[in-house]
Coordinates of C-alpha atoms and ligand atoms in Angstrom, one line a residue:
M30 CA 34.4 -4.6 18.0
K31 CA 31.9 -4.0 15.2
K32 CA 28.3 -4.0 15.8
I33 CA 26.6 -4.7 12.5
L34 CA 22.5 -4.2 12.0
I35 CA 21.3 -6.7 9.7
T36 CA 17.5 -6.1 8.6
G37 CA 15.2 -8.7 7.3
G38 CA 17.7 -11.4 8.4
A39 CA 14.9 -14.1 8.9
G40 CA 13.9 -13.8 5.4
F41 CA 15.6 -15.9 2.3
I42 CA 18.8 -14.0 1.3
G43 CA 18.8 -12.3 5.0
S44 CA 19.3 -15.5 6.5
H45 CA 22.2 -16.6 4.2
V46 CA 23.8 -13.3 4.7
I47 CA 23.3 -13.5 8.8
R48 CA 24.9 -17.1 8.5
L49 CA 28.0 -15.9 6.8
F50 CA 28.6 -12.8 9.1
V51 CA 28.0 -14.7 12.4
N52 CA 30.2 -17.5 11.3
K53 CA 33.1 -15.6 9.5
Y54 CA 33.5 -13.0 11.9
P55 CA 32.8 -14.1 15.4
H56 CA 34.4 -10.6 16.7
Y57 CA 31.4 -8.8 15.4
E58 CA 28.1 -8.6 17.2
I59 CA 25.4 -9.1 14.6
Y60 CA 21.9 -7.9 15.0
N61 CA 19.2 -9.4 13.1
L62 CA 16.2 -7.0 13.0
D63 CA 13.2 -8.5 11.4
K64 CA 9.3 -8.1 12.0
L65 CA 8.8 -11.6 11.1
T66 CA 6.1 -10.9 8.6
Y67 CA 4.6 -14.1 6.5
A68 CA 8.0 -14.2 4.7
G69 CA 10.1 -14.1 8.0
N70 CA 11.2 -17.5 9.5
L71 CA 13.5 -18.0 12.5
E72 CA 13.7 -22.0 11.6
N73 CA 16.2 -20.5 8.7
L74 CA 18.5 -19.7 11.4
Q75 CA 18.6 -22.5 13.9
D76 CA 22.0 -23.6 13.3
I77 CA 23.2 -20.2 14.4
E78 CA 20.7 -18.6 16.8
N79 CA 22.7 -19.7 20.0
K80 CA 26.2 -18.3 18.6
P81 CA 27.2 -15.6 21.4
N82 CA 27.7 -12.9 18.5
Y83 CA 23.9 -13.5 17.1
H84 CA 21.3 -11.4 18.7
F85 CA 17.5 -11.0 17.5
I86 CA 15.6 -8.2 17.8
K87 CA 11.7 -8.4 16.7
A88 CA 10.8 -5.0 15.1
D89 CA 8.9 -3.1 12.5
I90 CA 11.2 -0.7 10.5
V91 CA 8.0 1.4 9.5
E92 CA 8.2 2.4 13.5
G93 CA 10.5 5.3 13.0
E94 CA 10.9 6.2 16.9
K95 CA 11.5 2.4 17.6
M96 CA 14.5 2.5 15.0
L97 CA 15.9 5.6 16.4
A98 CA 15.9 4.1 20.1
L99 CA 17.7 1.0 18.8
F100 CA 20.3 3.0 17.0
K101 CA 20.8 5.0 20.5
E102 CA 20.7 2.0 22.4
H103 CA 23.1 -0.4 20.4
Q104 CA 25.2 2.2 18.6
F105 CA 25.6 0.3 15.3
D106 CA 28.8 0.8 13.5
G107 CA 27.3 -0.8 10.1
V108 CA 23.8 -1.4 8.6
I109 CA 23.1 -4.1 6.2
H110 CA 19.3 -3.4 5.0
L111 CA 17.6 -6.3 3.5
A112 CA 14.2 -6.0 5.0
A113 CA 11.5 -5.4 2.3
E114 CA 8.3 -6.7 0.9
S115 CA 9.6 -8.7 -1.6
H116 CA 7.2 -10.5 -4.0
V117 CA 6.1 -8.6 -6.9
D118 CA 2.5 -10.5 -7.3
R119 CA 1.6 -9.5 -3.5
S120 CA 2.5 -5.5 -4.5
I121 CA 0.0 -6.0 -7.3
E122 CA -2.7 -6.9 -4.9
N123 CA -1.5 -4.7 -2.2
P124 CA 0.9 -1.9 -3.0
M125 CA 0.4 0.0 0.3
E126 CA 2.5 -2.6 2.3
F127 CA 5.2 -2.0 -0.2
I128 CA 5.4 1.9 0.5
Y129 CA 5.4 1.5 4.1
T130 CA 8.0 -1.0 4.4
N131 CA 10.2 -0.3 1.4
V132 CA 10.1 3.2 1.2
V133 CA 8.9 4.3 4.8
G134 CA 11.0 1.8 6.5
T135 CA 14.4 2.5 4.6
V136 CA 13.8 6.3 5.2
N137 CA 13.3 5.6 9.0
L138 CA 16.6 3.5 9.1
L139 CA 18.4 6.4 7.1
N140 CA 17.0 9.2 9.6
A141 CA 18.2 6.9 12.7
A142 CA 21.6 6.7 11.0
R143 CA 21.6 10.4 10.5
A144 CA 20.6 11.2 14.0
I145 CA 23.0 9.0 15.7
W146 CA 26.1 8.7 13.2
K147 CA 27.7 12.3 14.6
E148 CA 31.0 11.1 13.2
P149 CA 30.4 8.7 10.0
D150 CA 33.9 7.8 9.4
G151 CA 34.2 4.1 9.4
K152 CA 30.2 3.8 9.3
R153 CA 28.2 2.2 6.4
F154 CA 24.5 2.1 5.6
Y155 CA 24.5 -0.8 2.9
H156 CA 21.2 -0.9 0.9
I157 CA 20.2 -4.0 -0.8
S158 CA 18.5 -3.6 -3.9
T159 CA 17.2 -5.1 -7.1
D160 CA 17.9 -5.1 -11.1
E161 CA 14.1 -4.6 -11.2
V162 CA 14.3 -0.8 -10.8
Y163 CA 16.0 -0.7 -14.3
G164 CA 12.9 -2.0 -16.0
S165 CA 12.5 -4.4 -18.6
L166 CA 14.9 -5.5 -21.6
G167 CA 14.3 -6.5 -25.1
E168 CA 16.2 -9.6 -26.7
T169 CA 19.7 -8.0 -26.2
G170 CA 21.5 -5.8 -23.6
A171 CA 22.2 -5.7 -20.1
F172 CA 21.7 -3.3 -17.2
Q173 CA 24.7 -1.3 -16.0
E174 CA 25.1 0.7 -13.0
T175 CA 24.2 4.0 -15.3
T176 CA 21.1 2.5 -16.5
P177 CA 18.3 5.0 -16.1
Y178 CA 15.5 3.7 -13.7
D179 CA 12.3 2.6 -15.3
P180 CA 10.4 0.4 -12.6
H181 CA 6.8 -1.3 -13.6
S182 CA 5.4 -3.0 -10.6
P183 CA 4.5 -1.4 -7.3
Y184 CA 7.5 -3.6 -5.8
S185 CA 10.3 -2.3 -8.1
A186 CA 8.7 1.5 -7.9
A187 CA 8.8 1.1 -3.8
K188 CA 12.5 -0.3 -4.4
A189 CA 13.3 2.4 -6.8
S190 CA 12.2 5.1 -4.4
S191 CA 14.1 3.8 -1.6
D192 CA 17.2 3.6 -3.7
H193 CA 16.7 7.3 -4.6
F194 CA 16.2 8.2 -0.8
V195 CA 19.4 6.3 0.1
R196 CA 21.4 8.4 -2.6
A197 CA 19.7 11.6 -1.5
Y198 CA 20.9 11.0 1.9
H199 CA 24.4 10.3 1.0
D200 CA 24.5 13.5 -1.1
T201 CA 22.4 15.7 1.5
F202 CA 23.5 14.4 4.8
K203 CA 26.7 12.8 3.8
I204 CA 25.5 9.3 5.2
P205 CA 28.2 6.9 4.2
T206 CA 25.7 4.5 1.9
I207 CA 26.2 2.1 -0.6
I208 CA 24.0 0.3 -2.9
S209 CA 23.9 -3.1 -4.9
N210 CA 21.3 -4.2 -7.3
C211 CA 21.0 -8.0 -7.9
S212 CA 19.1 -10.3 -10.2
N213 CA 17.2 -13.1 -9.1
N214 CA 18.5 -15.4 -6.5
Y215 CA 17.7 -18.9 -5.9
G216 CA 18.4 -21.7 -3.3
P217 CA 17.4 -23.0 0.2
N218 CA 15.1 -21.3 2.4
Q219 CA 13.2 -19.2 -0.1
F220 CA 9.6 -18.5 0.3
P221 CA 7.5 -21.0 -1.8
E222 CA 5.7 -18.3 -3.5
K223 CA 8.6 -17.7 -5.7
L224 CA 8.9 -19.4 -9.0
I225 CA 11.5 -22.1 -8.0
P226 CA 10.4 -23.4 -4.6
L227 CA 6.6 -22.9 -5.6
F228 CA 7.4 -25.0 -8.7
I229 CA 9.4 -27.8 -6.7
H230 CA 6.7 -28.2 -4.3
N231 CA 4.2 -28.5 -6.8
I232 CA 6.2 -30.9 -8.9
K233 CA 6.5 -33.0 -5.7
N234 CA 3.0 -33.2 -5.0
K235 CA 1.6 -33.4 -8.7
I236 CA 0.1 -30.1 -8.4
A237 CA -0.3 -27.7 -11.6
L238 CA 2.4 -25.5 -12.5
P239 CA 1.0 -22.0 -13.3
V240 CA 3.2 -20.4 -15.9
Y241 CA 2.4 -16.8 -16.5
G242 CA 1.6 -15.9 -20.1
Q243 CA 3.7 -17.9 -22.8
G244 CA 6.6 -18.4 -20.2
V245 CA 9.1 -16.5 -22.6
N246 CA 10.0 -14.0 -19.9
V247 CA 13.7 -14.2 -19.0
R248 CA 15.4 -13.9 -15.5
D249 CA 18.9 -13.9 -14.7
W250 CA 19.5 -16.6 -11.9
L251 CA 22.3 -16.4 -9.2
Y252 CA 22.8 -18.7 -6.0
V253 CA 22.1 -17.1 -2.8
E254 CA 25.3 -17.8 -1.4
D255 CA 27.0 -16.0 -4.3
H256 CA 24.8 -13.2 -3.5
A257 CA 25.6 -13.4 0.3
A258 CA 29.3 -13.3 -0.8
A259 CA 29.2 -10.2 -2.9
I260 CA 27.4 -8.3 -0.1
D261 CA 30.2 -9.2 2.5
L262 CA 32.6 -7.9 -0.2
I263 CA 30.8 -4.8 -1.0
F264 CA 30.1 -3.9 3.0
H265 CA 33.5 -4.3 3.5
Q266 CA 35.2 -2.9 0.2
G267 CA 33.0 -1.2 -2.0
K268 CA 33.4 2.4 -2.2
T269 CA 30.9 5.0 -0.2
G270 CA 28.3 6.5 -2.4
E271 CA 28.6 3.8 -5.1
T272 CA 26.7 1.4 -6.6
Y273 CA 27.3 -2.1 -7.7
N274 CA 25.4 -4.5 -10.0
I275 CA 25.4 -8.3 -8.9
G276 CA 24.3 -10.8 -11.5
G277 CA 24.6 -14.8 -12.2
N278 CA 25.5 -14.2 -16.1
N279 CA 22.9 -17.1 -16.4
E280 CA 19.7 -15.9 -18.3
W281 CA 16.9 -18.7 -18.5
K282 CA 13.5 -18.3 -20.2
N283 CA 11.0 -19.1 -17.7
I284 CA 9.7 -22.1 -19.7
D285 CA 13.1 -23.7 -20.2
L286 CA 13.9 -23.0 -16.6
I287 CA 10.6 -25.0 -15.7
K288 CA 11.2 -27.8 -18.3
K289 CA 15.1 -28.2 -16.7
L290 CA 13.3 -28.3 -13.3
I291 CA 10.9 -31.2 -14.4
E292 CA 13.8 -33.1 -16.0
I293 CA 16.0 -33.0 -12.7
M294 CA 12.9 -33.7 -10.5
D295 CA 11.4 -36.5 -12.5
N296 CA 14.8 -38.2 -12.4
K297 CA 15.2 -37.7 -8.4
L298 CA 11.7 -38.9 -7.6
G299 CA 12.3 -41.8 -9.9
R300 CA 9.3 -40.9 -12.1
A301 CA 9.4 -41.7 -16.1
A302 CA 11.4 -38.9 -17.9
G303 CA 9.0 -35.8 -18.6
E304 CA 6.2 -37.4 -16.6
S305 CA 5.7 -34.0 -15.0
L306 CA 5.5 -31.9 -18.1
E307 CA 1.7 -32.5 -18.0
L308 CA 1.3 -30.2 -14.8
I309 CA 2.6 -27.1 -17.1
T310 CA -0.6 -24.9 -17.0
Y311 CA -0.2 -21.5 -18.8
V312 CA -2.3 -19.2 -16.8
T313 CA -3.1 -15.3 -17.4
D314 CA 0.0 -13.2 -17.4
R315 CA 1.2 -11.2 -14.4
A316 CA 0.3 -7.4 -15.0
G317 CA 3.0 -5.3 -16.2
H318 CA 5.1 -8.5 -16.4
D319 CA 8.9 -7.4 -17.5
L320 CA 10.2 -9.3 -20.4
R321 CA 13.8 -9.6 -19.7
Y322 CA 16.3 -8.8 -17.0
A323 CA 20.2 -9.1 -17.7
I324 CA 22.9 -7.8 -15.4
D325 CA 26.3 -6.3 -16.4
A326 CA 28.4 -7.1 -13.3
T327 CA 31.7 -5.8 -14.9
K328 CA 32.0 -3.2 -12.4
L329 CA 32.0 -5.8 -9.4
K330 CA 34.4 -8.2 -11.2
T331 CA 37.0 -5.4 -12.2
E332 CA 36.9 -3.5 -8.9
L333 CA 36.3 -5.7 -6.4
G334 CA 37.2 -9.1 -7.9
W335 CA 33.8 -10.9 -7.4
E336 CA 32.4 -13.4 -9.6
P337 CA 29.6 -16.2 -9.0
K338 CA 31.3 -19.3 -7.7
I339 CA 28.6 -21.7 -7.9
K340 CA 27.8 -23.3 -11.5
F341 CA 24.0 -23.0 -12.2
T342 CA 23.9 -27.2 -12.5
E343 CA 25.6 -27.4 -9.3
G344 CA 23.2 -24.7 -7.6
F345 CA 20.2 -26.0 -9.1
D346 CA 20.7 -29.6 -8.5
K347 CA 21.6 -28.7 -4.5
T348 CA 18.6 -26.1 -4.5
V349 CA 16.2 -29.3 -5.1
D350 CA 18.1 -31.8 -3.2
W351 CA 17.5 -29.1 -0.2
Y352 CA 13.8 -29.0 -0.6
L353 CA 13.3 -32.8 -1.0
A354 CA 15.5 -33.2 2.0
N355 CA 13.7 -30.5 3.8
E356 CA 10.3 -31.6 3.1
L357 CA 9.3 -30.5 6.7
W358 CA 10.5 -26.8 6.3
L359 CA 8.1 -26.7 3.1
Q360 CA 5.3 -28.5 4.7
R361 CA 5.3 -26.2 7.9
I362 CA 5.3 -23.0 5.7
V363 CA 2.7 -24.3 3.3
S364 CA 0.5 -25.5 6.4
G365 CA 1.2 -22.1 8.4
E366 CA 2.8 -24.1 11.2
Y367 CA 6.0 -22.1 11.0
R368 CA 4.2 -19.1 12.4
K369 CA 3.9 -20.5 15.6
T370 CA 7.5 -20.3 16.4
I371 CA 7.1 -16.3 16.1
C372 CA 7.8 -14.6 19.5
Ligands
NAD907 P1 11.8 -12.2 1.8 O1 10.7 -11.8 1.6 O2 12.6 -13.6 1.8 O3 12.4 -11.6 3.3 C1 12.3 -10.1 3.8 C2 12.4 -10.2 5.2 O4 12.1 -8.9 5.6 C3 11.5 -11.2 6.0 O5 12.1 -11.7 7.1 C4 10.4 -10.1 6.8 O6 10.0 -10.6 7.9 C5 11.3 -8.7 6.8 N1 10.4 -7.8 6.7 C6 9.3 -7.2 5.9 N2 8.7 -6.5 6.4 C7 9.4 -5.6 7.4 C8 9.4 -4.7 8.2 N3 8.6 -3.6 8.1 N4 10.3 -4.6 9.5 C9 11.1 -5.1 9.6 N5 11.5 -6.6 8.9 C10 10.5 -6.7 7.7 O7 13.0 -11.4 0.9 P2 14.3 -11.8 -0.1 O8 14.0 -12.3 -1.2 O9 15.1 -12.4 1.1 O10 14.9 -10.3 -0.1 C11 15.7 -9.6 0.7 C12 16.0 -8.1 -0.1 O11 16.9 -8.5 -1.1 C13 14.9 -7.4 -0.4 O12 15.4 -5.9 -0.1 C14 14.9 -7.5 -1.9 O13 14.5 -6.4 -2.3 C15 16.5 -7.7 -2.1 N6 16.6 -8.7 -3.5 C16 15.9 -9.7 -3.4 C17 16.1 -10.8 -4.6 C18 15.3 -12.2 -4.6 O14 15.6 -12.7 -5.7 N7 14.9 -12.6 -3.7 C19 16.8 -10.3 -5.5 C20 17.5 -8.8 -5.6 C21 17.4 -8.1 -4.5
DAU908 O1 15.1 -9.5 -10.1 C1 15.1 -9.9 -9.0 C2 13.8 -10.1 -8.3 O2 13.7 -11.1 -8.5 C3 13.9 -9.4 -6.8 O3 14.0 -8.2 -6.7 C4 12.3 -10.1 -6.2 O4 12.2 -9.6 -4.8 C5 12.2 -11.5 -6.4 O5 11.1 -11.8 -6.0 C6 12.3 -11.9 -8.0 O6 11.3 -11.3 -8.7 P1 10.5 -12.1 -9.9 O7 9.2 -11.6 -10.1 O8 11.5 -12.1 -11.1 O9 10.4 -13.6 -9.5 P2 9.2 -14.5 -9.3 O10 9.7 -16.0 -8.8 O11 8.2 -14.3 -8.6 O12 9.0 -14.7 -10.9 C7 10.3 -15.3 -11.8 C8 9.7 -15.5 -13.3 O13 8.8 -16.7 -13.1 C9 8.7 -14.1 -13.4 O14 8.9 -14.1 -14.9 C10 7.2 -14.6 -13.0 C11 7.2 -16.0 -13.3 N1 6.2 -17.0 -12.8 C12 6.1 -16.7 -11.1 C13 5.6 -17.5 -10.5 C14 5.5 -17.3 -8.9 C15 5.5 -17.6 -13.2 O15 5.6 -17.8 -14.4 N2 4.6 -18.4 -12.4 C16 4.6 -18.2 -11.0 O16 3.8 -18.8 -10.3

């Protein structure tokens, strides 16, 4: 029997990873450890919450003693660590929360693993990270696993720091770690502070669309279930001590993505073609805004055979449909009602 600790499982990506593991591995015991910050929402997991192999632990990874006690109590065989403060704009407003959760929280989990895993054979500490640690690209090129770290936002600086600690614990204490760095995810259950769900909500409700700067920044978008599938593969087949880049090979300039979204939504909402273009509002740029991210995921493809399965046209359409069909989910977040389900 394998006991797997997944942190941040009530968040966007975490909820998709939890669902995949709970359904695909009924012989594993899956423990979702989540503080349920503003970004954690147990409504994301309603379809699997009663499965016998799913367990929820409400806890804060910043509490080191508590992490140690949980490792002692449950004797986890593996960790998939997703819990983090994840939003760049919030990190500009309040960097400290990002240092506590992303850096201190990660080191607390590493310390707990170090204390409890006397025989690290067969154990795995898998840290989920971001392509933002590599910094910003110009018009050409792509991040490789060997690209030097060059984070610019407090969020990416904190994630970069946590990556360094994970590698340091591997090298110094022989903790069997592994890291992946992924590009921008999109799909159901993403908190509507991020570009795509925020703009879906605003277009639907005819609210202005705040485009930072000139909208020329480029992001590489990956459907969240493709990321979850990569995490499953890397957790089971990745090499200890290694890093894997994960990307969608799907670059979009923000303004082009926004115009595509408007085209799809005007059509689905029965509006005249281009009607919602008037909602586009150029606003002051994000401070330190990285121009372009692009991922070279060759290593993951050649070593483990992973490729994104969901084509962007299909994933984007599915995503819009999900938010339109789950208006209540979105409204409960926007109104704050979802917080009332927190135990
Ligand atoms: P999210 O903000 O949607 O979810 C984060 C989850 O972590 C929430 O459930 C929250 O309650 C929990 N959490 C936060 N602080 C905690 C703490 N101190 N203790 C316990 N739980 C805590 O984030 P996401 O977008 O799902 O990202 C998940 C992970 O993937 C993060 O580590 C992020 O850096 C990484 N990542 C995200 C993306 C992306 O596009 N969203 C891309 C690459 C990597
Ligand atoms: O690259 C991976 C990262 O992608 C993850 O590590 C982060 O956790 C995740 O939040 C995401 O970061 P971004 O900053 O790229 O995502 P966001 O959705 O906030 O913004 C996407 C782009 O859209 C970015 O260039 C900023 C721009 N933007 C965003 C918002 C919210 C706008 O122009 N207007 C907006 O209102």
